[in-house]
PDB file of C-alpha atoms in Angstrom:
ATOM      1  CA  ASP A   1     -97.423  -9.706 220.604  1.00  0.00           C
ATOM      2  CA  ILE A   2     -98.152 -12.181 223.404  1.00  0.00           C
ATOM      3  CA  GLN A   3     -95.513 -12.134 226.151  1.00  0.00           C
ATOM      4  CA  MET A   4     -94.685 -15.209 228.210  1.00  0.00           C
ATOM      5  CA  THR A   5     -93.351 -14.754 231.748  1.00  0.00           C
ATOM      6  CA  GLN A   6     -91.744 -17.837 233.228  1.00  0.00           C
ATOM      7  CA  SER A   7     -90.770 -18.463 236.864  1.00  0.00           C
ATOM      8  CA  PRO A   8     -88.534 -19.235 238.574  1.00  0.00           C
ATOM      9  CA  ALA A   9     -85.492 -18.469 236.439  1.00  0.00           C
ATOM     10  CA  SER A  10     -83.638 -21.309 238.113  1.00  0.00           C
ATOM     11  CA  LEU A  11     -84.181 -23.980 240.729  1.00  0.00           C
ATOM     12  CA  SER A  12     -82.432 -26.887 242.306  1.00  0.00           C
ATOM     13  CA  ALA A  13     -84.211 -30.095 243.272  1.00  0.00           C
ATOM     14  CA  SER A  14     -83.249 -33.260 245.104  1.00  0.00           C
ATOM     15  CA  LEU A  15     -83.646 -36.719 243.628  1.00  0.00           C
ATOM     16  CA  GLY A  16     -87.303 -37.728 243.796  1.00  0.00           C
ATOM     17  CA  GLU A  17     -88.510 -34.231 244.674  1.00  0.00           C
ATOM     18  CA  THR A  18     -91.556 -32.790 242.925  1.00  0.00           C
ATOM     19  CA  VAL A  19     -90.836 -29.657 240.899  1.00  0.00           C
ATOM     20  CA  SER A  20     -93.162 -27.012 239.476  1.00  0.00           C
ATOM     21  CA  ILE A  21     -92.492 -24.318 236.887  1.00  0.00           C
ATOM     22  CA  GLU A  22     -94.957 -21.536 236.164  1.00  0.00           C
ATOM     23  CA  CYS A  23     -95.752 -19.633 232.985  1.00  0.00           C
ATOM     24  CA  LEU A  24     -97.939 -16.551 232.660  1.00  0.00           C
ATOM     25  CA  ALA A  25     -99.235 -15.299 229.310  1.00  0.00           C
ATOM     26  CA  SER A  26     -99.952 -11.611 228.735  1.00  0.00           C
ATOM     27  CA  GLU A  27    -103.387 -12.543 227.385  1.00  0.00           C
ATOM     28  CA  GLY A  28    -105.564 -15.624 227.205  1.00  0.00           C
ATOM     29  CA  ILE A  29    -104.120 -18.359 224.967  1.00  0.00           C
ATOM     30  CA  SER A  30    -106.851 -21.002 225.103  1.00  0.00           C
ATOM     31  CA  ASN A  31    -104.595 -23.804 226.360  1.00  0.00           C
ATOM     32  CA  SER A  32    -102.291 -23.483 223.317  1.00  0.00           C
ATOM     33  CA  LEU A  33     -99.320 -23.881 225.661  1.00  0.00           C
ATOM     34  CA  ALA A  34     -96.342 -26.158 225.138  1.00  0.00           C
ATOM     35  CA  TRP A  35     -93.340 -27.071 227.287  1.00  0.00           C
ATOM     36  CA  TYR A  36     -89.903 -27.956 225.949  1.00  0.00           C
ATOM     37  CA  GLN A  37     -86.772 -29.328 227.594  1.00  0.00           C
ATOM     38  CA  GLN A  38     -83.346 -28.334 226.332  1.00  0.00           C
ATOM     39  CA  LYS A  39     -80.071 -29.922 227.361  1.00  0.00           C
ATOM     40  CA  PRO A  40     -76.678 -28.274 226.798  1.00  0.00           C
ATOM     41  CA  GLY A  41     -75.678 -28.248 223.147  1.00  0.00           C
ATOM     42  CA  LYS A  42     -78.941 -29.868 222.052  1.00  0.00           C
ATOM     43  CA  SER A  43     -82.100 -28.619 220.407  1.00  0.00           C
ATOM     44  CA  PRO A  44     -85.277 -28.240 222.497  1.00  0.00           C
ATOM     45  CA  GLN A  45     -87.493 -31.310 222.803  1.00  0.00           C
ATOM     46  CA  LEU A  46     -91.280 -31.182 223.065  1.00  0.00           C
ATOM     47  CA  LEU A  47     -92.674 -32.458 226.380  1.00  0.00           C
ATOM     48  CA  ILE A  48     -96.232 -31.167 226.657  1.00  0.00           C
ATOM     49  CA  TYR A  49     -98.645 -29.528 224.194  1.00  0.00           C
ATOM     50  CA  GLY A  50    -102.183 -28.269 224.506  1.00  0.00           C
ATOM     51  CA  ALA A  51    -101.302 -27.366 228.113  1.00  0.00           C
ATOM     52  CA  SER A  52    -101.671 -30.968 229.343  1.00  0.00           C
ATOM     53  CA  SER A  53    -101.120 -33.495 226.524  1.00  0.00           C
ATOM     54  CA  LEU A  54     -97.982 -35.583 226.931  1.00  0.00           C
ATOM     55  CA  GLN A  55     -95.864 -35.951 223.800  1.00  0.00           C
ATOM     56  CA  ASP A  56     -95.190 -39.555 222.760  1.00  0.00           C
ATOM     57  CA  GLY A  57     -92.207 -41.041 224.555  1.00  0.00           C
ATOM     58  CA  VAL A  58     -92.127 -38.481 227.375  1.00  0.00           C
ATOM     59  CA  PRO A  59     -92.098 -40.037 230.877  1.00  0.00           C
ATOM     60  CA  SER A  60     -95.371 -39.831 232.773  1.00  0.00           C
ATOM     61  CA  ARG A  61     -93.700 -37.978 235.653  1.00  0.00           C
ATOM     62  CA  PHE A  62     -94.066 -34.885 233.475  1.00  0.00           C
ATOM     63  CA  SER A  63     -97.469 -33.227 233.547  1.00  0.00           C
ATOM     64  CA  GLY A  64     -98.946 -29.900 232.535  1.00  0.00           C
ATOM     65  CA  SER A  65    -101.942 -27.938 233.717  1.00  0.00           C
ATOM     66  CA  GLY A  66    -103.527 -24.528 233.573  1.00  0.00           C
ATOM     67  CA  SER A  67    -105.976 -22.395 231.645  1.00  0.00           C
ATOM     68  CA  GLY A  68    -106.508 -18.848 230.499  1.00  0.00           C
ATOM     69  CA  THR A  69    -103.250 -17.045 231.150  1.00  0.00           C
ATOM     70  CA  GLN A  70    -101.674 -19.276 233.849  1.00  0.00           C
ATOM     71  CA  TYR A  71     -99.964 -22.602 233.195  1.00  0.00           C
ATOM     72  CA  SER A  72     -97.580 -24.903 234.994  1.00  0.00           C
ATOM     73  CA  LEU A  73     -95.292 -27.849 234.392  1.00  0.00           C
ATOM     74  CA  LYS A  74     -94.841 -30.439 237.143  1.00  0.00           C
ATOM     75  CA  ILE A  75     -92.160 -33.081 237.407  1.00  0.00           C
ATOM     76  CA  SER A  76     -93.251 -35.704 239.930  1.00  0.00           C
ATOM     77  CA  GLY A  77     -90.011 -37.184 241.167  1.00  0.00           C
ATOM     78  CA  MET A  78     -86.890 -35.429 239.915  1.00  0.00           C
ATOM     79  CA  GLN A  79     -84.449 -37.677 238.030  1.00  0.00           C
ATOM     80  CA  PRO A  80     -80.850 -36.906 237.041  1.00  0.00           C
ATOM     81  CA  GLU A  81     -81.799 -36.874 233.358  1.00  0.00           C
ATOM     82  CA  ASP A  82     -84.330 -34.095 234.019  1.00  0.00           C
ATOM     83  CA  GLU A  83     -81.585 -31.521 234.411  1.00  0.00           C
ATOM     84  CA  GLY A  84     -81.789 -28.875 231.719  1.00  0.00           C
ATOM     85  CA  VAL A  85     -83.571 -25.687 230.743  1.00  0.00           C
ATOM     86  CA  TYR A  86     -87.340 -25.712 230.381  1.00  0.00           C
ATOM     87  CA  TYR A  87     -89.237 -23.311 228.141  1.00  0.00           C
ATOM     88  CA  CYS A  88     -92.910 -22.586 227.873  1.00  0.00           C
ATOM     89  CA  GLN A  89     -94.285 -21.497 224.505  1.00  0.00           C
ATOM     90  CA  GLN A  90     -97.624 -20.129 223.369  1.00  0.00           C
ATOM     91  CA  GLY A  91     -99.037 -21.242 220.033  1.00  0.00           C
ATOM     92  CA  TYR A  92    -102.166 -19.077 220.048  1.00  0.00           C
ATOM     93  CA  LYS A  93    -100.726 -16.371 217.814  1.00  0.00           C
ATOM     94  CA  TYR A  94     -97.747 -17.905 216.058  1.00  0.00           C
ATOM     95  CA  TYR A  95     -95.096 -18.619 218.726  1.00  0.00           C
ATOM     96  CA  THR A  96     -93.581 -16.854 221.713  1.00  0.00           C
ATOM     97  CA  PHE A  97     -91.285 -18.503 224.240  1.00  0.00           C
ATOM     98  CA  GLY A  98     -90.652 -17.842 227.883  1.00  0.00           C
ATOM     99  CA  ALA A  99     -87.135 -16.942 229.025  1.00  0.00           C
ATOM    100  CA  GLY A 100     -86.540 -20.386 230.466  1.00  0.00           C
ATOM    101  CA  THR A 101     -86.090 -22.135 233.819  1.00  0.00           C
ATOM    102  CA  LYS A 102     -82.794 -23.827 234.547  1.00  0.00           C
ATOM    103  CA  LEU A 103     -83.339 -26.994 236.578  1.00  0.00           C
ATOM    104  CA  GLU A 104     -80.455 -28.625 238.385  1.00  0.00           C
ATOM    105  CA  LEU A 105     -80.128 -31.674 240.610  1.00  0.00           C
ATOM    106  CA  LYS A 106     -79.219 -30.764 244.168  1.00  0.00           C
TER     107      LYS A 106
ATOM    108  CA  GLN B   1     -88.351 -41.144 210.845  1.00  0.00           C
ATOM    109  CA  VAL B   2     -88.807 -37.381 210.867  1.00  0.00           C
ATOM    110  CA  GLN B   3     -85.568 -35.463 210.402  1.00  0.00           C
ATOM    111  CA  LEU B   4     -84.617 -31.864 209.744  1.00  0.00           C
ATOM    112  CA  LYS B   5     -81.119 -30.589 209.109  1.00  0.00           C
ATOM    113  CA  GLU B   6     -79.930 -27.016 208.816  1.00  0.00           C
ATOM    114  CA  SER B   7     -76.970 -26.024 206.681  1.00  0.00           C
ATOM    115  CA  GLY B   8     -75.256 -22.773 205.849  1.00  0.00           C
ATOM    116  CA  PRO B   9     -72.224 -20.628 206.578  1.00  0.00           C
ATOM    117  CA  GLY B  10     -71.112 -20.383 210.160  1.00  0.00           C
ATOM    118  CA  LEU B  11     -69.682 -16.874 209.777  1.00  0.00           C
ATOM    119  CA  VAL B  12     -71.368 -13.877 208.214  1.00  0.00           C
ATOM    120  CA  GLN B  13     -70.009 -10.348 207.862  1.00  0.00           C
ATOM    121  CA  PRO B  14     -71.988  -7.477 209.421  1.00  0.00           C
ATOM    122  CA  SER B  15     -74.488  -5.935 206.974  1.00  0.00           C
ATOM    123  CA  GLU B  16     -74.355  -9.074 204.810  1.00  0.00           C
ATOM    124  CA  THR B  17     -77.134 -11.589 204.095  1.00  0.00           C
ATOM    125  CA  LEU B  18     -77.584 -14.910 205.891  1.00  0.00           C
ATOM    126  CA  SER B  19     -78.730 -17.858 203.795  1.00  0.00           C
ATOM    127  CA  LEU B  20     -79.701 -21.129 205.454  1.00  0.00           C
ATOM    128  CA  THR B  21     -81.199 -24.332 204.101  1.00  0.00           C
ATOM    129  CA  CYS B  22     -83.358 -26.799 205.989  1.00  0.00           C
ATOM    130  CA  THR B  23     -83.475 -30.255 204.421  1.00  0.00           C
ATOM    131  CA  VAL B  24     -86.252 -32.474 205.702  1.00  0.00           C
ATOM    132  CA  SER B  25     -87.021 -36.178 205.478  1.00  0.00           C
ATOM    133  CA  GLY B  26     -89.736 -38.445 206.789  1.00  0.00           C
ATOM    134  CA  PHE B  27     -92.561 -36.032 205.981  1.00  0.00           C
ATOM    135  CA  SER B  28     -93.846 -33.907 203.134  1.00  0.00           C
ATOM    136  CA  LEU B  29     -93.560 -30.122 202.968  1.00  0.00           C
ATOM    137  CA  THR B  30     -97.004 -30.061 201.341  1.00  0.00           C
ATOM    138  CA  SER B  31     -98.527 -31.714 204.416  1.00  0.00           C
ATOM    139  CA  TYR B  32     -96.629 -29.980 207.237  1.00  0.00           C
ATOM    140  CA  SER B  33     -95.520 -26.414 207.884  1.00  0.00           C
ATOM    141  CA  VAL B  34     -91.922 -25.627 208.829  1.00  0.00           C
ATOM    142  CA  SER B  35     -90.762 -22.811 211.085  1.00  0.00           C
ATOM    143  CA  TRP B  36     -87.423 -21.132 211.609  1.00  0.00           C
ATOM    144  CA  VAL B  37     -86.381 -20.360 215.188  1.00  0.00           C
ATOM    145  CA  ARG B  38     -83.212 -18.739 216.457  1.00  0.00           C
ATOM    146  CA  GLN B  39     -81.610 -18.751 219.873  1.00  0.00           C
ATOM    147  CA  PRO B  40     -78.834 -16.455 221.088  1.00  0.00           C
ATOM    148  CA  SER B  41     -76.416 -18.186 223.395  1.00  0.00           C
ATOM    149  CA  GLY B  42     -77.849 -18.439 226.907  1.00  0.00           C
ATOM    150  CA  LYS B  43     -81.233 -16.997 225.930  1.00  0.00           C
ATOM    151  CA  GLY B  44     -84.651 -18.285 225.022  1.00  0.00           C
ATOM    152  CA  PRO B  45     -85.687 -19.193 221.484  1.00  0.00           C
ATOM    153  CA  GLU B  46     -87.297 -16.655 219.152  1.00  0.00           C
ATOM    154  CA  TRP B  47     -89.693 -17.661 216.380  1.00  0.00           C
ATOM    155  CA  MET B  48     -88.661 -16.096 213.103  1.00  0.00           C
ATOM    156  CA  GLY B  49     -91.197 -17.242 210.561  1.00  0.00           C
ATOM    157  CA  ARG B  50     -93.111 -20.102 208.995  1.00  0.00           C
ATOM    158  CA  MET B  51     -93.454 -21.738 205.603  1.00  0.00           C
ATOM    159  CA  TRP B  52     -97.011 -23.015 205.565  1.00  0.00           C
ATOM    160  CA  TYR B  53     -97.784 -26.396 203.988  1.00  0.00           C
ATOM    161  CA  ASP B  54     -99.672 -24.581 201.204  1.00  0.00           C
ATOM    162  CA  GLY B  55     -96.722 -22.359 200.294  1.00  0.00           C
ATOM    163  CA  ASP B  56     -97.829 -19.266 202.158  1.00  0.00           C
ATOM    164  CA  THR B  57     -95.481 -17.573 204.607  1.00  0.00           C
ATOM    165  CA  ALA B  58     -95.717 -15.801 207.957  1.00  0.00           C
ATOM    166  CA  TYR B  59     -93.076 -13.692 209.662  1.00  0.00           C
ATOM    167  CA  ASN B  60     -92.257 -12.344 213.097  1.00  0.00           C
ATOM    168  CA  SER B  61     -93.179  -8.679 212.856  1.00  0.00           C
ATOM    169  CA  ALA B  62     -89.836  -7.704 214.407  1.00  0.00           C
ATOM    170  CA  LEU B  63     -87.926  -9.403 211.577  1.00  0.00           C
ATOM    171  CA  LYS B  64     -90.339  -9.115 208.666  1.00  0.00           C
ATOM    172  CA  SER B  65     -88.505  -6.311 206.867  1.00  0.00           C
ATOM    173  CA  ARG B  66     -85.268  -8.357 206.726  1.00  0.00           C
ATOM    174  CA  LEU B  67     -86.541 -11.897 206.353  1.00  0.00           C
ATOM    175  CA  SER B  68     -87.604 -14.130 203.481  1.00  0.00           C
ATOM    176  CA  ILE B  69     -88.598 -17.810 203.641  1.00  0.00           C
ATOM    177  CA  SER B  70     -89.076 -19.967 200.568  1.00  0.00           C
ATOM    178  CA  ARG B  71     -89.059 -23.644 199.633  1.00  0.00           C
ATOM    179  CA  ASP B  72     -88.340 -26.240 196.969  1.00  0.00           C
ATOM    180  CA  THR B  73     -90.721 -29.139 197.517  1.00  0.00           C
ATOM    181  CA  SER B  74     -88.965 -31.295 194.901  1.00  0.00           C
ATOM    182  CA  LYS B  75     -85.812 -31.172 197.017  1.00  0.00           C
ATOM    183  CA  ASN B  76     -87.579 -31.256 200.398  1.00  0.00           C
ATOM    184  CA  GLN B  77     -85.895 -28.002 201.326  1.00  0.00           C
ATOM    185  CA  VAL B  78     -86.946 -24.789 203.058  1.00  0.00           C
ATOM    186  CA  PHE B  79     -84.774 -21.696 202.770  1.00  0.00           C
ATOM    187  CA  LEU B  80     -84.188 -18.717 205.029  1.00  0.00           C
ATOM    188  CA  LYS B  81     -82.652 -15.445 203.904  1.00  0.00           C
ATOM    189  CA  MET B  82     -82.128 -12.541 206.268  1.00  0.00           C
ATOM    190  CA  ASN B  83     -80.377  -9.362 205.243  1.00  0.00           C
ATOM    191  CA  SER B  84     -78.558  -6.549 207.048  1.00  0.00           C
ATOM    192  CA  LEU B  85     -77.124  -8.842 209.692  1.00  0.00           C
ATOM    193  CA  GLN B  86     -75.734  -7.355 212.894  1.00  0.00           C
ATOM    194  CA  THR B  87     -73.812  -8.853 215.805  1.00  0.00           C
ATOM    195  CA  ASP B  88     -76.986  -9.431 217.813  1.00  0.00           C
ATOM    196  CA  ASP B  89     -78.141 -11.834 215.085  1.00  0.00           C
ATOM    197  CA  THR B  90     -75.457 -14.242 216.305  1.00  0.00           C
ATOM    198  CA  GLY B  91     -76.861 -17.495 217.635  1.00  0.00           C
ATOM    199  CA  THR B  92     -78.098 -20.948 216.747  1.00  0.00           C
ATOM    200  CA  TYR B  93     -80.707 -21.185 213.996  1.00  0.00           C
ATOM    201  CA  TYR B  94     -83.148 -24.101 213.962  1.00  0.00           C
ATOM    202  CA  CYS B  95     -85.801 -25.318 211.574  1.00  0.00           C
ATOM    203  CA  THR B  96     -88.730 -27.164 213.090  1.00  0.00           C
ATOM    204  CA  ARG B  97     -91.745 -29.138 211.968  1.00  0.00           C
ATOM    205  CA  ASP B  98     -95.049 -27.594 212.989  1.00  0.00           C
ATOM    206  CA  LEU B  99     -97.654 -30.118 214.103  1.00  0.00           C
ATOM    207  CA  ALA B 100    -101.305 -29.069 214.106  1.00  0.00           C
ATOM    208  CA  TYR B 101    -103.508 -30.185 216.977  1.00  0.00           C
ATOM    209  CA  SER B 102    -106.989 -29.440 218.168  1.00  0.00           C
ATOM    210  CA  GLY B 103    -108.899 -29.991 221.374  1.00  0.00           C
ATOM    211  CA  GLY B 104    -112.160 -29.967 219.436  1.00  0.00           C
ATOM    212  CA  GLY B 105    -111.978 -26.288 218.585  1.00  0.00           C
ATOM    213  CA  PRO B 106    -109.505 -24.264 216.511  1.00  0.00           C
ATOM    214  CA  TYR B 107    -106.238 -25.806 215.363  1.00  0.00           C
ATOM    215  CA  TYR B 108    -103.035 -24.703 217.045  1.00  0.00           C
ATOM    216  CA  TYR B 109     -99.452 -25.550 216.254  1.00  0.00           C
ATOM    217  CA  VAL B 110     -96.526 -26.948 218.176  1.00  0.00           C
ATOM    218  CA  MET B 111     -92.956 -27.717 217.174  1.00  0.00           C
ATOM    219  CA  ASP B 112     -92.746 -31.485 217.441  1.00  0.00           C
ATOM    220  CA  ALA B 113     -89.406 -31.999 215.704  1.00  0.00           C
ATOM    221  CA  TRP B 114     -86.303 -29.820 215.577  1.00  0.00           C
ATOM    222  CA  GLY B 115     -83.146 -29.861 213.539  1.00  0.00           C
ATOM    223  CA  GLN B 116     -79.764 -30.045 215.243  1.00  0.00           C
ATOM    224  CA  GLY B 117     -79.259 -26.310 214.704  1.00  0.00           C
ATOM    225  CA  ALA B 118     -76.811 -24.210 212.709  1.00  0.00           C
ATOM    226  CA  SER B 119     -74.465 -21.928 214.593  1.00  0.00           C
ATOM    227  CA  VAL B 120     -74.180 -18.479 213.011  1.00  0.00           C
ATOM    228  CA  THR B 121     -71.678 -15.843 214.069  1.00  0.00           C
ATOM    229  CA  VAL B 122     -71.918 -12.307 212.753  1.00  0.00           C
ATOM    230  CA  SER B 123     -68.468 -10.789 212.888  1.00  0.00           C
ATOM    231  CA  SER B 124     -65.937  -9.031 210.733  1.00  0.00           C
TER     232      SER B 124
END
């Protein structure tokens, strides 16, 4: 099975600060990488798919990049509504999720 | 408007069988695949299995011996049954729509819509 290692486990950012979250796959996944945001008591919401494609309705401050085994999510200008837990997920061989990154507003 | 909704018992006895139903609207089960995902409290999600749009199924190898997914297209419903439940099966169970996409090469899948989740507690 493909393992997804996400870092950091948690971070705190100030309003307007740029934030990056990393995800490392245990083998190459050909850009089949998605990012989800989950708020307390809610189901995860798709942000990015195909490593860099923005899901409809997602603010443009969210962006994704990477290739091979290394991927990242960037939030350009932290907003209060961006607080939550972020998960990466590979879709190369069915699905595997990372353990999550908890993002808080400082 | 794409919607998925999970339903089923909130409490299951250890060693018993969990049965959940996912009722979908806004899309056809013969055009889209549906996955089941579970999430223990405070942990990351775990993919359980998929009902393909053509009626085939796929399962997480770790759960395959206990898990069965089926559907009724006339009722727009996908079903999950998992036997021999233990306390570590406690969590929130989601059904999701799987969206196929391609960058010009093979097709991959992503979960573009999720149900609200069904909370399941395994306890005597």
